[in-house]
Amino acid sequence: MSPSHRRRRAAPLALGAVVALLLTTACANGDDDSPTSPSPAVSPSPTTSSAPPSPESAGAPRITMENFAFSPADPEVRPGEKVTVANKDSTPHTVTAADGDAFDTGNIAGGESGTFTAPAEAGEYAFVCTLHPDMKGTLIVR
Ligand SMILES: [Cu+2]
């Protein structure tokens, strides 16, 4: 009788520990337990069009096209990121997914910049310049 009684108490004890942890967390966030206070938790949703966390992505191009080559040839971007591409040649170039239609800048005139939206799914995406198929790269989404 006594052992079974002890076993039954194990679950409530564990729950109590969890509740205590939650309470500790709540206290750390502030004394008022108002549920409407802005949460500092990270929102992983890429659909929210809030400001990008990195100021680098605001202006600096992630990909440069110069001398008929992509630089870097294997740019790393975040899922759904708006990627800026700068064309430093005098001829137009594109950044176009080699496989399917995951992304495409369309023609970027010489000296101009363009953008495309990175795929939402992580992975490696080969891309080319449709005007110069020898220009190849791999977009790494992670
Ligand atoms: Cu090109």
Coordinates of N, CA, C and O and ligand atoms in Angstrom, one line a residue:
M1 N 0.8 -1.2 0.0 CA 0.0 0.0 0.0 C 0.9 1.2 0.0 O 0.7 2.1 -0.8
S2 N 1.8 1.1 0.9 CA 2.7 2.3 1.0 C 3.4 2.6 -0.3 O 3.5 3.8 -0.8
P3 N 4.0 1.6 -1.0 CA 4.8 1.9 -2.2 C 3.9 2.5 -3.3 O 4.2 3.4 -4.0
S4 N 2.7 1.9 -3.5 CA 1.8 2.4 -4.5 C 1.4 3.8 -4.2 O 1.2 4.7 -5.1
H5 N 1.2 4.1 -2.9 CA 0.9 5.5 -2.6 C 2.0 6.4 -3.0 O 1.7 7.5 -3.5
R6 N 3.2 6.0 -2.8 CA 4.3 6.9 -3.2 C 4.4 7.1 -4.7 O 4.6 8.2 -5.1
R7 N 4.1 6.0 -5.4 CA 4.2 6.1 -6.8 C 3.2 7.2 -7.3 O 3.4 7.9 -8.3
R8 N 2.0 7.2 -6.7 CA 1.0 8.1 -7.2 C 1.4 9.6 -6.9 O 1.0 10.4 -7.7
R9 N 2.2 9.7 -6.0 CA 2.6 11.1 -5.7 C 3.6 11.7 -6.6 O 3.8 12.9 -6.7
A10 N 4.2 10.7 -7.4 CA 5.3 11.2 -8.3 C 4.8 12.2 -9.3 O 5.4 13.2 -9.6
A11 N 3.6 11.8 -9.9 CA 3.1 12.7 -11.0 C 2.8 14.1 -10.5 O 3.3 15.1 -11.0
P12 N 2.0 14.2 -9.4 CA 1.8 15.6 -8.9 C 3.0 16.4 -8.6 O 3.1 17.6 -8.8
L13 N 4.0 15.6 -8.1 CA 5.3 16.3 -7.7 C 5.9 16.9 -9.0 O 6.4 18.0 -9.1
A14 N 5.9 16.1 -10.1 CA 6.5 16.5 -11.3 C 5.7 17.7 -11.8 O 6.3 18.7 -12.3
L15 N 4.4 17.7 -11.8 CA 3.6 18.8 -12.2 C 4.0 20.0 -11.4 O 4.1 21.1 -12.0
G16 N 4.1 19.8 -10.1 CA 4.4 21.0 -9.3 C 5.7 21.6 -9.7 O 5.8 22.8 -9.7
A17 N 6.7 20.8 -10.1 CA 8.0 21.3 -10.5 C 7.8 22.1 -11.8 O 8.4 23.2 -11.9
V18 N 7.0 21.6 -12.7 CA 6.8 22.4 -13.9 C 6.1 23.7 -13.6 O 6.5 24.8 -14.1
V19 N 5.1 23.7 -12.8 CA 4.4 24.9 -12.4 C 5.4 25.9 -11.8 O 5.4 27.1 -12.1
A20 N 6.2 25.4 -10.9 CA 7.2 26.2 -10.3 C 8.1 26.9 -11.3 O 8.4 28.1 -11.2
L21 N 8.5 26.1 -12.3 CA 9.4 26.6 -13.3 C 8.6 27.7 -14.1 O 9.2 28.8 -14.4
L22 N 7.4 27.4 -14.5 CA 6.6 28.4 -15.2 C 6.5 29.7 -14.4 O 6.6 30.8 -14.9
L23 N 6.2 29.6 -13.1 CA 6.0 30.7 -12.3 C 7.3 31.5 -12.2 O 7.3 32.7 -12.3
T24 N 8.4 30.8 -12.1 CA 9.7 31.5 -12.1 C 9.9 32.3 -13.4 O 10.3 33.4 -13.4
T25 N 9.6 31.6 -14.5 CA 9.8 32.3 -15.8 C 8.9 33.6 -15.8 O 9.3 34.6 -16.2
A26 N 7.6 33.4 -15.4 CA 6.7 34.5 -15.4 C 7.3 35.7 -14.5 O 7.2 36.8 -14.9
C27 N 7.8 35.3 -13.4 CA 8.4 36.4 -12.5 C 9.5 37.1 -13.2 O 9.7 38.3 -13.1
A28 N 10.3 36.3 -13.9 CA 11.5 36.9 -14.6 C 11.0 37.9 -15.6 O 11.7 38.9 -15.9
N29 N 9.9 37.7 -16.2 CA 9.4 38.6 -17.2 C 8.8 39.8 -16.7 O 8.4 40.7 -17.4
G30 N 8.5 39.8 -15.4 CA 7.9 41.0 -14.8 C 6.8 40.6 -13.9 O 6.3 39.5 -13.9
D31 N 6.5 41.5 -13.0 CA 5.5 41.1 -12.0 C 4.1 41.1 -12.5 O 3.3 40.3 -12.0
D32 N 3.7 42.0 -13.4 CA 2.4 42.0 -13.8 C 2.2 40.8 -14.8 O 2.9 40.6 -15.7
D33 N 1.2 40.0 -14.5 CA 0.9 38.9 -15.4 C -0.1 39.2 -16.4 O -1.0 38.4 -16.7
S34 N 0.0 40.3 -17.0 CA -0.9 40.7 -18.1 C -0.6 39.9 -19.3 O 0.6 40.0 -19.7
P35 N -1.5 39.2 -19.9 CA -1.2 38.4 -21.1 C -1.0 39.2 -22.3 O -0.6 38.7 -23.3
T36 N -1.4 40.5 -22.3 CA -1.3 41.3 -23.5 C 0.0 42.0 -23.6 O 0.2 42.7 -24.6
S37 N 0.9 41.9 -22.6 CA 2.1 42.6 -22.7 C 2.9 42.0 -23.9 O 2.9 40.8 -24.1
P38 N 3.6 42.8 -24.6 CA 4.4 42.4 -25.8 C 5.4 41.3 -25.4 O 6.1 41.4 -24.5
S39 N 5.3 40.2 -26.2 CA 6.1 39.0 -25.8 C 7.5 39.2 -26.5 O 7.6 39.5 -27.7
P40 N 8.5 39.0 -25.8 CA 9.9 39.0 -26.4 C 10.2 37.8 -27.1 O 11.3 37.6 -27.7
A41 N 9.3 36.8 -27.1 CA 9.6 35.5 -27.8 C 9.8 35.7 -29.3 O 9.2 36.6 -29.9
V42 N 10.6 34.9 -29.9 CA 10.9 35.0 -31.3 C 9.7 34.5 -32.1 O 9.2 33.5 -31.8
S43 N 9.3 35.3 -33.1 CA 8.2 34.8 -33.9 C 8.9 34.3 -35.2 O 9.5 35.0 -36.0
P44 N 8.8 33.0 -35.4 CA 9.5 32.4 -36.6 C 8.7 32.6 -37.9 O 9.2 32.2 -38.9
S45 N 7.6 33.2 -37.8 CA 6.8 33.3 -39.1 C 7.4 34.2 -40.1 O 7.6 35.4 -39.7
P46 N 7.7 33.7 -41.3 CA 8.3 34.6 -42.3 C 7.3 35.5 -43.0 O 7.6 36.3 -43.8
T47 N 6.0 35.2 -42.7 CA 5.0 36.0 -43.4 C 4.8 37.4 -42.8 O 4.3 38.2 -43.5
T48 N 5.2 37.6 -41.6 CA 5.1 38.9 -41.0 C 6.2 39.8 -41.7 O 7.3 39.4 -41.8
S49 N 5.8 40.9 -42.2 CA 6.7 41.8 -42.9 C 7.3 42.8 -42.0 O 7.3 44.0 -42.3
S50 N 7.7 42.4 -40.8 CA 8.4 43.3 -40.0 C 9.8 43.6 -40.5 O 10.3 42.9 -41.4
A51 N 10.4 44.5 -39.9 CA 11.8 44.9 -40.4 C 12.7 43.8 -40.2 O 12.7 43.0 -39.2
P52 N 13.6 43.6 -41.2 CA 14.6 42.5 -41.1 C 15.5 42.7 -39.9 O 15.9 43.9 -39.6
P53 N 15.8 41.7 -39.2 CA 16.7 41.8 -38.0 C 18.1 42.3 -38.3 O 18.7 42.9 -37.5
S54 N 18.6 42.0 -39.5 CA 19.9 42.4 -39.8 C 19.9 43.6 -40.6 O 19.3 43.7 -41.7
P55 N 20.6 44.7 -40.2 CA 20.7 45.9 -41.0 C 21.4 45.7 -42.3 O 21.3 46.4 -43.2
E56 N 22.2 44.6 -42.3 CA 23.0 44.3 -43.5 C 22.2 44.1 -44.7 O 22.5 44.4 -45.8
S57 N 21.0 43.4 -44.5 CA 20.2 43.0 -45.6 C 19.4 44.2 -46.1 O 18.8 44.1 -47.2
A58 N 19.5 45.3 -45.4 CA 18.7 46.5 -45.9 C 19.3 47.1 -47.2 O 18.6 47.4 -48.1
G59 N 20.6 47.3 -47.2 CA 21.2 48.0 -48.3 C 22.2 47.1 -49.1 O 22.2 47.1 -50.3
A60 N 23.1 46.5 -48.3 CA 24.2 45.8 -49.0 C 23.7 44.6 -49.8 O 22.9 43.8 -49.4
P61 N 24.1 44.6 -51.1 CA 23.7 43.4 -51.9 C 24.3 42.1 -51.4 O 25.4 42.1 -50.9
R62 N 23.6 41.1 -51.5 CA 24.1 39.8 -51.0 C 24.8 39.1 -52.2 O 25.7 38.2 -51.9
I63 N 24.5 39.5 -53.4 CA 25.1 38.8 -54.5 C 25.6 40.0 -55.5 O 24.8 40.9 -55.7
T64 N 26.8 39.9 -55.9 CA 27.3 40.8 -56.9 C 27.6 40.1 -58.2 O 28.2 39.0 -58.1
M65 N 27.3 40.7 -59.3 CA 27.6 40.1 -60.6 C 28.7 41.0 -61.2 O 28.4 42.2 -61.5
E66 N 29.8 40.4 -61.5 CA 30.9 41.2 -62.0 C 31.8 40.3 -62.8 O 32.1 39.2 -62.4
N67 N 32.2 40.8 -64.0 CA 33.0 40.0 -64.9 C 32.4 38.7 -65.2 O 33.1 37.6 -65.2
F68 N 31.1 38.7 -65.4 CA 30.4 37.5 -65.8 C 30.5 36.4 -64.8 O 30.7 35.2 -65.1
A69 N 30.5 36.8 -63.5 CA 30.5 35.8 -62.4 C 29.7 36.3 -61.3 O 29.6 37.5 -61.0
F70 N 29.2 35.3 -60.5 CA 28.5 35.7 -59.3 C 29.5 35.7 -58.1 O 30.3 34.8 -58.0
S71 N 29.3 36.7 -57.3 CA 30.2 36.7 -56.1 C 29.3 37.1 -54.9 O 28.7 38.1 -54.8
P72 N 29.3 36.3 -53.8 CA 29.9 34.9 -53.9 C 29.0 34.0 -54.8 O 27.9 34.3 -55.0
A73 N 29.7 32.9 -55.1 CA 29.0 31.9 -56.0 C 28.0 31.1 -55.2 O 27.1 30.4 -55.8
D74 N 28.2 31.1 -53.9 CA 27.3 30.3 -53.0 C 26.8 31.1 -51.9 O 27.1 30.8 -50.7
P75 N 26.0 32.1 -52.2 CA 25.5 33.0 -51.1 C 24.6 32.3 -50.2 O 23.8 31.4 -50.6
E76 N 24.7 32.7 -48.9 CA 23.9 32.1 -47.9 C 22.8 33.1 -47.5 O 23.1 34.2 -47.1
V77 N 21.5 32.7 -47.5 CA 20.5 33.6 -47.2 C 19.5 32.9 -46.2 O 19.6 31.7 -46.1
R78 N 18.6 33.7 -45.7 CA 17.6 33.1 -44.8 C 16.3 32.7 -45.6 O 16.1 33.4 -46.7
P79 N 15.5 31.8 -45.2 CA 14.3 31.4 -45.9 C 13.4 32.7 -46.0 O 13.2 33.4 -45.1
G80 N 12.9 32.9 -47.2 CA 12.0 34.0 -47.4 C 12.7 35.4 -47.5 O 12.0 36.4 -47.6
E81 N 14.0 35.4 -47.3 CA 14.7 36.7 -47.3 C 14.6 37.4 -48.7 O 14.7 36.8 -49.7
K82 N 14.5 38.7 -48.6 CA 14.6 39.5 -49.8 C 16.0 39.7 -50.1 O 16.7 40.4 -49.4
V83 N 16.5 39.2 -51.2 CA 17.9 39.2 -51.6 C 18.2 40.3 -52.6 O 17.5 40.3 -53.7
T84 N 19.1 41.1 -52.3 CA 19.5 42.2 -53.3 C 20.7 41.7 -54.1 O 21.7 41.1 -53.6
V85 N 20.6 42.0 -55.4 CA 21.6 41.5 -56.4 C 22.1 42.8 -57.1 O 21.3 43.5 -57.7
A86 N 23.4 43.0 -57.1 CA 24.0 44.1 -57.8 C 24.7 43.7 -59.0 O 25.5 42.8 -59.0
N87 N 24.4 44.3 -60.2 CA 25.1 44.0 -61.4 C 26.1 45.1 -61.7 O 25.8 46.2 -62.0
K88 N 27.4 44.7 -61.6 CA 28.5 45.7 -61.8 C 29.0 45.6 -63.2 O 30.0 46.3 -63.6
D89 N 28.5 44.7 -64.0 CA 28.9 44.6 -65.4 C 28.1 45.7 -66.2 O 27.2 46.3 -65.7
S90 N 28.5 45.8 -67.5 CA 27.7 46.7 -68.3 C 26.6 46.0 -69.1 O 25.8 46.7 -69.8
T91 N 26.6 44.7 -69.0 CA 25.6 43.9 -69.7 C 24.6 43.4 -68.7 O 24.9 43.2 -67.5
P92 N 23.4 43.2 -69.1 CA 22.4 42.6 -68.2 C 22.7 41.2 -67.8 O 23.3 40.5 -68.5
H93 N 22.2 40.9 -66.5 CA 22.3 39.6 -66.0 C 21.1 39.3 -65.3 O 20.3 40.1 -65.0
T94 N 20.9 38.0 -64.9 CA 19.8 37.6 -64.1 C 20.3 36.6 -63.0 O 21.4 36.0 -63.1
V95 N 19.5 36.5 -61.9 CA 19.7 35.4 -61.0 C 18.4 34.6 -61.1 O 17.4 35.0 -60.7
T96 N 18.6 33.4 -61.7 CA 17.4 32.6 -61.9 C 17.6 31.2 -61.4 O 18.6 30.6 -61.7
A97 N 16.6 30.7 -60.7 CA 16.7 29.3 -60.2 C 16.9 28.4 -61.4 O 16.2 28.4 -62.4
A98 N 17.9 27.5 -61.4 CA 18.2 26.6 -62.5 C 17.1 25.5 -62.6 O 16.9 25.0 -63.7
D99 N 16.5 25.2 -61.5 CA 15.5 24.1 -61.5 C 14.2 24.7 -61.0 O 14.0 25.1 -59.9
G100 N 13.2 24.7 -61.9 CA 11.9 25.2 -61.5 C 11.9 26.7 -61.5 O 12.7 27.3 -62.1
D101 N 10.9 27.2 -60.8 CA 10.8 28.7 -60.7 C 10.8 29.2 -59.3 O 10.0 30.0 -58.9
A102 N 11.8 28.7 -58.5 CA 11.9 29.1 -57.1 C 12.1 30.6 -57.0 O 11.6 31.2 -56.0
F103 N 12.9 31.1 -57.8 CA 13.2 32.6 -57.8 C 13.8 33.0 -59.1 O 14.3 32.2 -59.9
D104 N 13.7 34.3 -59.3 CA 14.1 34.9 -60.6 C 14.1 36.4 -60.5 O 13.1 37.0 -60.1
T105 N 15.3 37.0 -60.7 CA 15.3 38.5 -60.6 C 14.8 39.1 -61.9 O 14.4 40.3 -61.9
G106 N 14.7 38.3 -63.0 CA 14.5 39.0 -64.3 C 15.8 39.7 -64.7 O 16.8 39.6 -64.0
N107 N 15.7 40.3 -65.8 CA 16.9 41.0 -66.3 C 17.3 42.2 -65.4 O 16.4 43.0 -65.1
I108 N 18.5 42.2 -65.0 CA 19.1 43.3 -64.3 C 20.0 44.0 -65.2 O 21.1 43.5 -65.5
A109 N 19.7 45.3 -65.6 CA 20.5 46.0 -66.5 C 21.9 46.3 -65.9 O 22.1 46.3 -64.7
G110 N 22.9 46.5 -66.8 CA 24.2 46.8 -66.3 C 24.2 48.0 -65.4 O 23.6 49.0 -65.6
G111 N 24.9 47.9 -64.3 CA 25.0 48.9 -63.3 C 23.8 49.1 -62.4 O 23.8 49.9 -61.5
E112 N 22.8 48.2 -62.6 CA 21.6 48.3 -61.8 C 21.6 47.2 -60.7 O 22.4 46.3 -60.7
S113 N 20.6 47.2 -59.9 CA 20.4 46.2 -58.8 C 19.0 45.6 -59.0 O 18.1 46.3 -59.5
G114 N 18.8 44.4 -58.6 CA 17.5 43.8 -58.5 C 17.4 43.0 -57.3 O 18.3 42.9 -56.4
T115 N 16.2 42.4 -57.1 CA 15.9 41.6 -55.9 C 15.2 40.4 -56.3 O 14.5 40.3 -57.3
F116 N 15.3 39.4 -55.4 CA 14.4 38.2 -55.5 C 14.1 37.8 -54.1 O 14.8 38.2 -53.1
T117 N 13.1 37.0 -53.9 CA 12.7 36.5 -52.6 C 13.2 35.0 -52.5 O 12.9 34.2 -53.3
A118 N 14.0 34.8 -51.5 CA 14.6 33.4 -51.3 C 13.5 32.4 -51.0 O 12.4 32.8 -50.4
P119 N 13.6 31.2 -51.4 CA 12.6 30.2 -51.1 C 12.4 30.1 -49.6 O 13.3 30.3 -48.8
A120 N 11.2 29.7 -49.3 CA 10.8 29.6 -47.8 C 11.4 28.3 -47.3 O 11.5 28.1 -46.0
E121 N 11.8 27.4 -48.1 CA 12.3 26.1 -47.7 C 13.8 26.0 -47.7 O 14.4 26.4 -48.7
A122 N 14.4 25.6 -46.6 CA 15.8 25.5 -46.6 C 16.3 24.5 -47.6 O 15.6 23.5 -47.9
G123 N 17.5 24.8 -48.1 CA 18.1 23.8 -49.0 C 19.1 24.5 -49.9 O 19.4 25.7 -49.6
E124 N 19.6 23.8 -50.9 CA 20.6 24.4 -51.8 C 19.9 24.5 -53.2 O 19.4 23.5 -53.7
Y125 N 20.0 25.7 -53.8 CA 19.3 25.9 -55.0 C 20.3 26.4 -56.0 O 20.9 27.5 -55.9
A126 N 20.5 25.7 -57.1 CA 21.4 26.1 -58.1 C 20.7 27.2 -58.9 O 19.5 27.2 -59.1
F127 N 21.5 28.2 -59.3 CA 21.0 29.2 -60.1 C 21.9 29.6 -61.2 O 23.1 29.3 -61.2
V128 N 21.4 30.3 -62.2 CA 22.2 30.7 -63.4 C 21.8 32.1 -63.8 O 20.8 32.6 -63.3
C129 N 22.6 32.6 -64.7 CA 22.1 33.8 -65.4 C 21.6 33.3 -66.8 O 22.3 32.6 -67.5
T130 N 20.3 33.5 -67.0 CA 19.7 33.0 -68.2 C 20.3 33.5 -69.5 O 20.3 32.9 -70.5
L131 N 21.0 34.7 -69.4 CA 21.6 35.3 -70.6 C 23.0 34.7 -70.8 O 23.5 34.8 -71.9
H132 N 23.6 34.3 -69.7 CA 24.9 33.7 -69.8 C 25.0 32.4 -69.0 O 25.4 32.4 -67.9
P133 N 24.6 31.3 -69.6 CA 24.4 30.1 -68.9 C 25.7 29.6 -68.2 O 25.7 28.7 -67.4
D134 N 26.8 30.2 -68.6 CA 28.1 29.8 -67.9 C 28.2 30.4 -66.5 O 29.0 30.0 -65.7
M135 N 27.4 31.4 -66.3 CA 27.4 32.0 -64.9 C 26.5 31.1 -64.1 O 25.3 31.0 -64.3
K136 N 27.1 30.5 -63.1 CA 26.4 29.6 -62.2 C 26.7 29.9 -60.8 O 27.8 30.4 -60.4
G137 N 25.7 29.6 -59.9 CA 25.9 29.7 -58.5 C 25.0 28.8 -57.8 O 24.2 28.1 -58.4
T138 N 25.1 28.8 -56.5 CA 24.2 28.0 -55.6 C 23.7 28.8 -54.4 O 24.6 29.3 -53.7
L139 N 22.4 29.0 -54.4 CA 21.9 29.7 -53.3 C 21.7 28.7 -52.1 O 21.0 27.7 -52.3
I140 N 22.3 29.1 -51.0 CA 22.1 28.2 -49.8 C 21.1 28.9 -48.8 O 21.4 30.0 -48.3
V141 N 20.0 28.3 -48.7 CA 19.0 28.8 -47.8 C 19.0 28.0 -46.5 O 18.9 26.8 -46.5
R142 N 19.2 28.7 -45.4 CA 19.3 28.0 -44.1 C 18.9 29.0 -43.0 O 18.9 30.2 -43.2
Ligands
CU1 CU 24.5 37.2 -67.4

